Coordinates of C-alpha atoms in Angstrom, one line a residue:
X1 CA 0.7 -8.4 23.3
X2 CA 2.7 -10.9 22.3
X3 CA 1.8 -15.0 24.2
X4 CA 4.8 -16.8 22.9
X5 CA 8.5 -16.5 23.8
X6 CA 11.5 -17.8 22.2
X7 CA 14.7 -18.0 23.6
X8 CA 18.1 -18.8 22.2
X9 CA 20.6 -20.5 23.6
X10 CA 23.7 -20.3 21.3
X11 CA 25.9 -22.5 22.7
X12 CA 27.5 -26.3 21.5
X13 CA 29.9 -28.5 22.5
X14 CA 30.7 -28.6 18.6
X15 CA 28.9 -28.0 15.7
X16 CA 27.4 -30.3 13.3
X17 CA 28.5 -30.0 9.4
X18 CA 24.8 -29.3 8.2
X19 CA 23.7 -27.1 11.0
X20 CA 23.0 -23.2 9.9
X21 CA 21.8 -21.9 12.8
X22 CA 23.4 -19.7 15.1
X23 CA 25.8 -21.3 17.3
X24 CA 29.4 -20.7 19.0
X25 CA 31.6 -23.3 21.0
X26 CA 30.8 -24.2 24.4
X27 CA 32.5 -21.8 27.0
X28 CA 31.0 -21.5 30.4
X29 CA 32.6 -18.2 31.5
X30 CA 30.7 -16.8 28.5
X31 CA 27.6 -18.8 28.9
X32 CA 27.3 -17.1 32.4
X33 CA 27.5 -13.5 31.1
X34 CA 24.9 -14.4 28.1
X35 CA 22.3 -15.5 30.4
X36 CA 23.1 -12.5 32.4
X37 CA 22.7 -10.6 29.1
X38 CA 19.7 -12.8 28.4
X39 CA 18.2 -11.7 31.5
X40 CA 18.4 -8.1 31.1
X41 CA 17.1 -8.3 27.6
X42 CA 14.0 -10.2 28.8
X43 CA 13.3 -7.8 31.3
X44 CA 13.1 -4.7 28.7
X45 CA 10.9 -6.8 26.7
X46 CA 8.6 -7.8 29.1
X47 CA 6.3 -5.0 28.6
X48 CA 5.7 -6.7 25.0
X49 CA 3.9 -9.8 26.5
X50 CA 1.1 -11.0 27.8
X51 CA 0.0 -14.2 29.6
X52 CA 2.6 -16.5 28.2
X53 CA 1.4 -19.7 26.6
X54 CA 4.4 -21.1 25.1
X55 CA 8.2 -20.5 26.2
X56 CA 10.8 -22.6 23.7
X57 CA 14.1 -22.3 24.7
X58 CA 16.0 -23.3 21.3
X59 CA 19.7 -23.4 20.2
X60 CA 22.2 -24.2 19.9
X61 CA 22.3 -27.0 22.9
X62 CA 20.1 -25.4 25.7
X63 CA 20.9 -28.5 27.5
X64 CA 24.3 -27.8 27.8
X65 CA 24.1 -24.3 30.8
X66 CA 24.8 -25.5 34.2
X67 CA 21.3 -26.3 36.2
X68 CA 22.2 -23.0 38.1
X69 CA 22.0 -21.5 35.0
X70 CA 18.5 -22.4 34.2
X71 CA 17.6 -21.5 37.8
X72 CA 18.5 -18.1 37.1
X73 CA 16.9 -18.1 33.6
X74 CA 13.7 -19.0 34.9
X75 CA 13.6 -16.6 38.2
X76 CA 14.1 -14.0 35.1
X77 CA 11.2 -15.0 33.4
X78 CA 8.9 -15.6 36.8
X79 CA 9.2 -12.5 38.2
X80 CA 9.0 -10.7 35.0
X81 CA 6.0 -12.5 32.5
X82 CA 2.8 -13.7 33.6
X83 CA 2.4 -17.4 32.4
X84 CA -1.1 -18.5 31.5
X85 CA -2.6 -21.5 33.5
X86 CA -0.5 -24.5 31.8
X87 CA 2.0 -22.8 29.2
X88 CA 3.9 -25.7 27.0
X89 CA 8.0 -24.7 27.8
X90 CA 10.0 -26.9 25.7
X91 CA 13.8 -27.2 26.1
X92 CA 15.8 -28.7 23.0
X93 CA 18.6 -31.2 24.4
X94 CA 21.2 -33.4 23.3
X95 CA 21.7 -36.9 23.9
X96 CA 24.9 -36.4 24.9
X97 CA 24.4 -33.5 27.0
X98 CA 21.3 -34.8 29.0
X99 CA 21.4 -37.0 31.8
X100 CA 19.2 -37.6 34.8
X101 CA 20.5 -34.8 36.9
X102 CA 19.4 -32.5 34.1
X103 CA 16.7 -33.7 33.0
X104 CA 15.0 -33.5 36.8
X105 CA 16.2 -30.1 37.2
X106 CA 14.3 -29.1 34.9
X107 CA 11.1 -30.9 35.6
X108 CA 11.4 -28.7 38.9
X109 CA 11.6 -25.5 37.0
X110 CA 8.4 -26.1 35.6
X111 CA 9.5 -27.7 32.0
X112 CA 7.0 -30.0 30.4
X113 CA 8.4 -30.8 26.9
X114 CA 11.6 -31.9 26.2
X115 CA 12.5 -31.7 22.3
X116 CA 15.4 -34.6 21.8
X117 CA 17.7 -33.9 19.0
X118 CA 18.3 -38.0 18.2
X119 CA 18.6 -37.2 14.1
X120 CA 19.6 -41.5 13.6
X121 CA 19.8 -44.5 15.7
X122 CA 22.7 -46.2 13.4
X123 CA 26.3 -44.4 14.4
X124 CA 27.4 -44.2 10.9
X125 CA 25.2 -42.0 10.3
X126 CA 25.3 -39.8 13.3
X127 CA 29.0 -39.5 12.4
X128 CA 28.5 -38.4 9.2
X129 CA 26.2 -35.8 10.6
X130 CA 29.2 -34.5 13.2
X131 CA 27.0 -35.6 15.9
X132 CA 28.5 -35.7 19.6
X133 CA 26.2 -39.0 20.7
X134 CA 26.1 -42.6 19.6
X135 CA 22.4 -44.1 19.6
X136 CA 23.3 -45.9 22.5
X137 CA 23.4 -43.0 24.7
X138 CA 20.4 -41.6 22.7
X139 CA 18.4 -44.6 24.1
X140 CA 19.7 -44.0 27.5
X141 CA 18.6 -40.5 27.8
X142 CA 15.1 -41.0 26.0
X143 CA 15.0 -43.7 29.3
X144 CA 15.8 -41.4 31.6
X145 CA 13.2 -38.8 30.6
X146 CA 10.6 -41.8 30.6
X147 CA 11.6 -42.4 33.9
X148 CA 11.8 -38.8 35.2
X149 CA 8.1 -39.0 34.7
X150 CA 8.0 -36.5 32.0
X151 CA 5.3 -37.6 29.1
X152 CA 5.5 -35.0 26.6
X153 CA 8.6 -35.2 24.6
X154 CA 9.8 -35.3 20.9
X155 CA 12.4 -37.1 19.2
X156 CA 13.9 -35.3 16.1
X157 CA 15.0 -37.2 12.8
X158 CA 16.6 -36.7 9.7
X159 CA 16.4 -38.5 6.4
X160 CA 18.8 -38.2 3.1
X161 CA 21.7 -38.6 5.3
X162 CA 24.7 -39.5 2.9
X163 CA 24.9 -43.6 3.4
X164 CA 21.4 -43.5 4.6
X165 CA 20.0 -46.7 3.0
X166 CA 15.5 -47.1 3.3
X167 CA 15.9 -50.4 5.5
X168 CA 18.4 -48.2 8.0
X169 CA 16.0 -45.5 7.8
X170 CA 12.9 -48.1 8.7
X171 CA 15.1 -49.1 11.7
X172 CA 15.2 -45.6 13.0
X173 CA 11.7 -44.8 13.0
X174 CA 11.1 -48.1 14.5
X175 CA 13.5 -47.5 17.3
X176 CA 12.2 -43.6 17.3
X177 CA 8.6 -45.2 17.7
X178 CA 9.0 -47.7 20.6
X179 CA 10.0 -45.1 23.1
X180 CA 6.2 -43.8 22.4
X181 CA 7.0 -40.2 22.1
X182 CA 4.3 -37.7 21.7
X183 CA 5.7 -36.1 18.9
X184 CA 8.2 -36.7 15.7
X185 CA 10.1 -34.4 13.4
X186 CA 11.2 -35.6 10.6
X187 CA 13.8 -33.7 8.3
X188 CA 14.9 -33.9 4.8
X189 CA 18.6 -33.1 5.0
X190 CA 19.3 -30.2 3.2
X191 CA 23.5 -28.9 2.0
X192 CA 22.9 -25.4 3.6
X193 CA 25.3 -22.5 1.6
X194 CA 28.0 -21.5 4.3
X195 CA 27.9 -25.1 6.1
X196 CA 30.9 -27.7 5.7
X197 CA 28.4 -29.8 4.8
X198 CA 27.5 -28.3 1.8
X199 CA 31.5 -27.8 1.1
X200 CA 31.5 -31.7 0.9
X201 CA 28.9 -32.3 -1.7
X202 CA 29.1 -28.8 -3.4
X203 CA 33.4 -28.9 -3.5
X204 CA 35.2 -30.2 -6.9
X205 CA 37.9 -31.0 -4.7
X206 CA 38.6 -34.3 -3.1
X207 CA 39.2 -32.9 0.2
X208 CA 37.5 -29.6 0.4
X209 CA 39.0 -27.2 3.7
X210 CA 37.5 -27.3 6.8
X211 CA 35.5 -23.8 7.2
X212 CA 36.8 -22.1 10.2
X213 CA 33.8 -22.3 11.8
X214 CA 34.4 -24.9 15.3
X215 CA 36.9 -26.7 17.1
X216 CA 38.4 -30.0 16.8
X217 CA 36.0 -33.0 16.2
X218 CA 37.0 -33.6 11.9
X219 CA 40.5 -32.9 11.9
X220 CA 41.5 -30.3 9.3
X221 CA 40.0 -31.8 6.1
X222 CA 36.4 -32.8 4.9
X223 CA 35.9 -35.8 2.8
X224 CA 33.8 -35.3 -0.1
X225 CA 30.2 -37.0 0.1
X226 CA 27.5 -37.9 -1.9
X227 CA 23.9 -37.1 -1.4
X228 CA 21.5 -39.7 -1.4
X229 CA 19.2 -39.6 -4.9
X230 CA 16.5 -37.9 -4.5
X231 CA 14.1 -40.6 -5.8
X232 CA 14.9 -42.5 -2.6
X233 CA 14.6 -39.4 -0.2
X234 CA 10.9 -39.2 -1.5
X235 CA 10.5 -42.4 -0.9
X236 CA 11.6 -42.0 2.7
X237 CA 9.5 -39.2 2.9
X238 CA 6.7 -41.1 2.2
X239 CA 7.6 -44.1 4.2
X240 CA 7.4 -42.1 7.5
X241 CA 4.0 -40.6 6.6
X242 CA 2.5 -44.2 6.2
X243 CA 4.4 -45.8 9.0
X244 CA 4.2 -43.1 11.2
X245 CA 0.3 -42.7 10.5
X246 CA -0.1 -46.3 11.3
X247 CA 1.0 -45.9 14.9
X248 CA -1.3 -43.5 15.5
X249 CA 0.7 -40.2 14.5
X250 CA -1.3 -37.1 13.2
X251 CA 0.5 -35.9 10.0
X252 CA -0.2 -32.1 10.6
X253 CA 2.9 -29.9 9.1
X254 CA 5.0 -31.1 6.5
X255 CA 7.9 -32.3 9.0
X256 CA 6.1 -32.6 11.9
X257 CA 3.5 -35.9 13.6
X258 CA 2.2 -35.7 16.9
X259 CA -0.6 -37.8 18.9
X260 CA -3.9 -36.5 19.1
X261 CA -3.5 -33.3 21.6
X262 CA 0.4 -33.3 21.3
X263 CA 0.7 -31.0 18.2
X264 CA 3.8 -28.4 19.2
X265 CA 2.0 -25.5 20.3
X266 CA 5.2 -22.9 19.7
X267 CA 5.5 -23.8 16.3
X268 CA 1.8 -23.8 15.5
X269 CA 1.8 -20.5 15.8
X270 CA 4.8 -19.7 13.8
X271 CA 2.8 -21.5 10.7
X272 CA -0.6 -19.4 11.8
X273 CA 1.8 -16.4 11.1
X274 CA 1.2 -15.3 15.4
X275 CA 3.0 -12.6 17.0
X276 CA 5.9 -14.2 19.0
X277 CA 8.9 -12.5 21.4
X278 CA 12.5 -13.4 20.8
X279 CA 15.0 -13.2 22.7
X280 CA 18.9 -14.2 23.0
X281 CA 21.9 -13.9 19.8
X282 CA 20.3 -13.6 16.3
X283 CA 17.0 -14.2 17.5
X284 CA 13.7 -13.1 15.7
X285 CA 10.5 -11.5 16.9
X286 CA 7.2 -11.0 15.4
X287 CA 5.0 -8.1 16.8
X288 CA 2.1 -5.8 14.9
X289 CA 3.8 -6.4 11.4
X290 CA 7.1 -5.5 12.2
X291 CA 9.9 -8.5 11.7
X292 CA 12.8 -7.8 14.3
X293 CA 16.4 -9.1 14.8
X294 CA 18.8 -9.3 17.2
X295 CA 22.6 -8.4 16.9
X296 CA 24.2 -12.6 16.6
X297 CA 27.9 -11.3 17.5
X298 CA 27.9 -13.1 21.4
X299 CA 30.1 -10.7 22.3
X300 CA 27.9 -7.1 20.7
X301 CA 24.8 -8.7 22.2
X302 CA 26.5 -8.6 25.8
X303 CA 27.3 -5.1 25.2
X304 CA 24.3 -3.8 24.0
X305 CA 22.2 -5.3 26.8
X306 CA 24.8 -4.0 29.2
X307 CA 24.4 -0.3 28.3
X308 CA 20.3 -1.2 28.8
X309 CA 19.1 -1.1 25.4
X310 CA 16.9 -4.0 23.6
X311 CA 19.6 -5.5 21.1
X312 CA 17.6 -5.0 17.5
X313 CA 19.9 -4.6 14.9
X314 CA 16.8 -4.6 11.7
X315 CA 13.3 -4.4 12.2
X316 CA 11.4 -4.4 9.4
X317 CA 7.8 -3.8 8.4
X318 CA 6.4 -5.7 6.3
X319 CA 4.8 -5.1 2.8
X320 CA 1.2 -6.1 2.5
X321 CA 3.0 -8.6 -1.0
X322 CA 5.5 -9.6 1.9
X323 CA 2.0 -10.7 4.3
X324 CA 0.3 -12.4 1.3
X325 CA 4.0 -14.5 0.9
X326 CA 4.1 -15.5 4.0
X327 CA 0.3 -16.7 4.5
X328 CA 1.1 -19.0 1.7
X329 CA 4.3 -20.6 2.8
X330 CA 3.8 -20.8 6.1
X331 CA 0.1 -21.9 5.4
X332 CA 0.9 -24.5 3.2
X333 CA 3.4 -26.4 5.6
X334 CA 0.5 -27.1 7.7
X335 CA -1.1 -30.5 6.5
X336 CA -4.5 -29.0 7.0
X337 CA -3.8 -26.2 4.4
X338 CA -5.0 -22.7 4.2
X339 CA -8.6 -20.8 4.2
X340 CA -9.6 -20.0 0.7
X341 CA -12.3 -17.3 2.6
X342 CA -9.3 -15.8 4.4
X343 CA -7.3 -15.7 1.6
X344 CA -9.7 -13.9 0.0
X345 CA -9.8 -11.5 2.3
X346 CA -6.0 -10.2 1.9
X347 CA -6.7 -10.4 -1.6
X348 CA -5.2 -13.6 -3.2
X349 CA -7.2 -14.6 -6.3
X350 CA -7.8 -18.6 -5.1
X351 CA -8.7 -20.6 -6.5
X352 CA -7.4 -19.2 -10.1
X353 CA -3.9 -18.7 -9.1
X354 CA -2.9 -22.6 -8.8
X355 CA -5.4 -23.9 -11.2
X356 CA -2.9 -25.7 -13.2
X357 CA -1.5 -27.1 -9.8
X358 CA -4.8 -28.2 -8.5
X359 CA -5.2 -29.8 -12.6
X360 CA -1.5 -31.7 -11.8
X361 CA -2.4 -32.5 -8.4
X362 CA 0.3 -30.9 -6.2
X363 CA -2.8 -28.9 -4.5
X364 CA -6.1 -30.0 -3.7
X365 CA -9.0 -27.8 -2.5
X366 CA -11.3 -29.5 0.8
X367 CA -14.0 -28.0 2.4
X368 CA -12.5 -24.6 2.0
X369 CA -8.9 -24.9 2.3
X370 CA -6.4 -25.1 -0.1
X371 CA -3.6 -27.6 0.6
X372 CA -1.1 -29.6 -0.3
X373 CA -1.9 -33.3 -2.0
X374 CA 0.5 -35.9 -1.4
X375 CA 2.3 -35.6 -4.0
X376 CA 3.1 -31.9 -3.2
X377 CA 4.0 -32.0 0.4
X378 CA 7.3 -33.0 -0.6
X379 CA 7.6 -30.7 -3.6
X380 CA 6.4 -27.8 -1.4
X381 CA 8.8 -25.1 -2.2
X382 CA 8.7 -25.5 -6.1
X383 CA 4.5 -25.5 -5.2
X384 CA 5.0 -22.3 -3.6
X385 CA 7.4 -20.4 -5.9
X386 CA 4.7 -21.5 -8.6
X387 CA 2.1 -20.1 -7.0
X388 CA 4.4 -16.5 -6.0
X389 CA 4.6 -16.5 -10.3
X390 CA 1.0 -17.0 -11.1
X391 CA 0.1 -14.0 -8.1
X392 CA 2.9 -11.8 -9.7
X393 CA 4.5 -11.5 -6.2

C-alpha cells in the first residue's frame, strides 16, 4: 500500500524550449474534462493506497486550473484516500500564473508547500529559457506567498543558461536566498533530444525550425545558441554548494538544499527507491516491483478513464539487474550516499566494484555508506555508468 501520490497536471500557457516533460497548451474546456478524467482515475486507484503522506501535484503548470478546479480535485482525493495526520501536499506554480487569489485558495484546501518555478532573477535569462515571467513578478508572487502565511516553499533554479555569466548567477542565489525559502533546487541545464532547445545548440543551421510542438511565444525560427563551457557550469555548481551551505542549507541530493526539517519529503522517497501512485497523462507509478505508465495522449487518457478502466499503457516488472541499477543511481543522488550492508544484501560486490573510483576520488566510503566526494557529485552519471561496467550490469 502505496503512502505517496503523484499527480500530473499537463497543462501550460506555453512551453519552455528545454522542458521534456509532458505538457500541452493551456485550454480550459479540456482542463475541465482532464480533471474529471483525473478524478475517475484516482478513484480506481484508491484501493492501492494507504494513509497518504505526501500528495505532489506536478506538471506542467498546476497553478494554471481554475480554483474550482482544485476544489473538485481535492473533494476527489478526500473522500477517496485516507491522509495521515500532516501529509506534505506540494503544488508546483508559476510566477506568472500565481497570484494571491490562488495562492489562498489553496492554503484553504489544505496545501502546505508551494514549489515556485523562478529558474533566474535576470530577464535575459528567463527569455532565453521561453519563460512566461519577468523576475519582477517572480518577486511579487514569492511576496505574496510570504504574506499568505504559508512557510514551506521552494524556489527552483537553473544554472548553464546560455549568457549565464558566474556574477549573474551569484545575484540569483542571492535574490533566491533573501526570500528565506525552506528549500532550493538547483539545476544544471541540460539540451534534452526532442526539445527546441536542444535544436539550437545541437542544429548546423543558423536558424534551426521551430519543432511543432506550442503556440506562439518565438515566432517561427530559433536562433542558434551557445552553451556555457562546462568549466564554468562546475564552477557554478560548486558556488551554490558553498554559498548555499553558508546560509544554513543542508546539501542532501545532488540538486536539492533544504533547512534542517524541510528536506522534500515526495522526492525522498523517490531516491529511497519507495513505492509511489501516479496518476494523470504519462504519469508513473511504482508498486511491489512493477514500473507502470499511463497513456500521455490528453485526449486517449479521457477515453480510457471514461469507459472505467485505469489508463496503463506498460507496466513492467523489473529485473533483479534492473533493482541493483536503480539502488545505485537513485542512491547516489542523495548526498548522504548508499548502505554498503544493504548493498550487500542485493548482492553488489562494494566496496571492490569502485575501487578505482574511491582511489581517484569521485567516491568516498563513511561510516558505511558509499557516496559521492565532491568532486563526483557533479560528474555523477559518468560515476555511475563506471560503476554499471565494473558490476557487469
Amino acid at each position: 500500500m502505496s503512502e505517496y501520490l503523484y499527480i500530473h497536471i499537463p497543462f501550460c500557457v506555453r512551453k519552455c524550449v528545454y522542458c521534456d516533460f509532458l505538457s500541452v497548451c493551456h485550454d480550459e474546456a479540456v482542463a475541465r474534462e482532464y480533471i474529471d478524467a483525473l478524478c475517475r482515475e484516482l478513484a480506481l486507484k484508491k484501493g492501492f493506497a494507504g494513509e497518504l503522506k505526501s500528495i505532489y501535484i506536478g506538471g506542467g503548470t498546476p497553478s494554471l486550473l481554475p480554483n474550482d478546479c482544485f476544489t473538485q480535485l481535492f473533494k476527489c482525493l478526500r473522500d477517496g484516500f485516507k491522509f495521515s495526520a500532516s501529509p506534505e501536499i506540494t503544488v508546483e506554480a508559476n510566477p506568472g500564473t500565481m497570484d494571491e487569489s490562488k495562492i489562498n485558495a489553496l492554503l484553504l484546501l489544505g496545501v502546505n508547500r508551494l514549489s515556485i518555478g523562478v529558474q533566474s532573477f535576470n530577464d535575459n535569462e528567463l527569455k532565453t529559457l521561453g519563460r512566461i515571467h519577468t523576475s519582477e513578478e517572480a518577486a511579487r508572487a514569492i511576496g505574496a506567498i510570504k504574506k499568505a502565511g504559508l512557510k514551506n516553499f521552494s524556489i527552483d533554479l537553473m544554472y548553464g543558461i546560455p549568457g549565464q555569466t558566474m556574477d549573474s548567477w551569484k545575484e540569483t542565489l542571492s535574490r533566491a536566498t533573501w526570500f528565506s525559502p525552506n528549500h532550493i533546487s538547483s539545476y544544471e541545464l541540460t539540451p534534452e533530444k526532442g526539445t527546441p532547445l536542444y535544436e539550437m545548440v545541437k542544429s548546423e543551421e543558423s536558424n534551426p525550425p521551430l519543432p511543432p510542438f506550442t503556440k506562439g511565444g518565438m515566432g517561427g525560427l530559433l536562433k542558434k545558441i551557445k552553451m556555457p563551457d562546462e568549466e564554468l557550469v562546475l564552477d557554478m555548481f560548486g558556488y551554490a554548494i558553498d554559498y548555499l551551505s553558508s546560509k544554513g542549507y543542508e546539501h542532501y541530493e545532488i540538486s536539492n538544499f533544504a533547512l534542517p526539517g524541510f528536506r522534500c519529503i515526495h522526492n525522498m522517497n523517490y531516491w529511497d527507491r519507495g513505492e509511489y501512485i501516479g496518476a494523470g497523462a504519462g504519469a508513473h507509478s511504482f508498486i511491489r516491483s512493477l514500473r507502470s505508465k499511463n497513456a500521455g495522449d490528453i485526449k486517449k487518457y479521457i477515453e480510457i478513464t471514461g469507459s472505467g478502466n485505469i489508463p496503463e499503457i506498460e507496466s513492467i516488472k523489473l529485473a533483479p539487474s534492473d533493482e541493483i541499477k536503480e539502488f545505485i543511481f537513485l542512491g547516489l543522488r542523495k548526498t548522504e550516499g548508499i548502505s554498503i550492508l544493504k548493498a550487500k544484501e542485493l548482492g553488489i560486490a562494494f566496496p571492490g566494484a569502485c575501487k578505482e573510483l574511491i582511489d581517484e576520488g569521485y567516491l568516498e566510503i563513511t561510516e558505511g555508506l558509499l557516496r559521492l566526494t565532491r568532486k563526483g557529485l557533479p560528474l555523477s552519471n559518468m560515476v555511475i555508468v563506471k560503476i554499471f561496467e565494473n558490476l557487469e550490469l
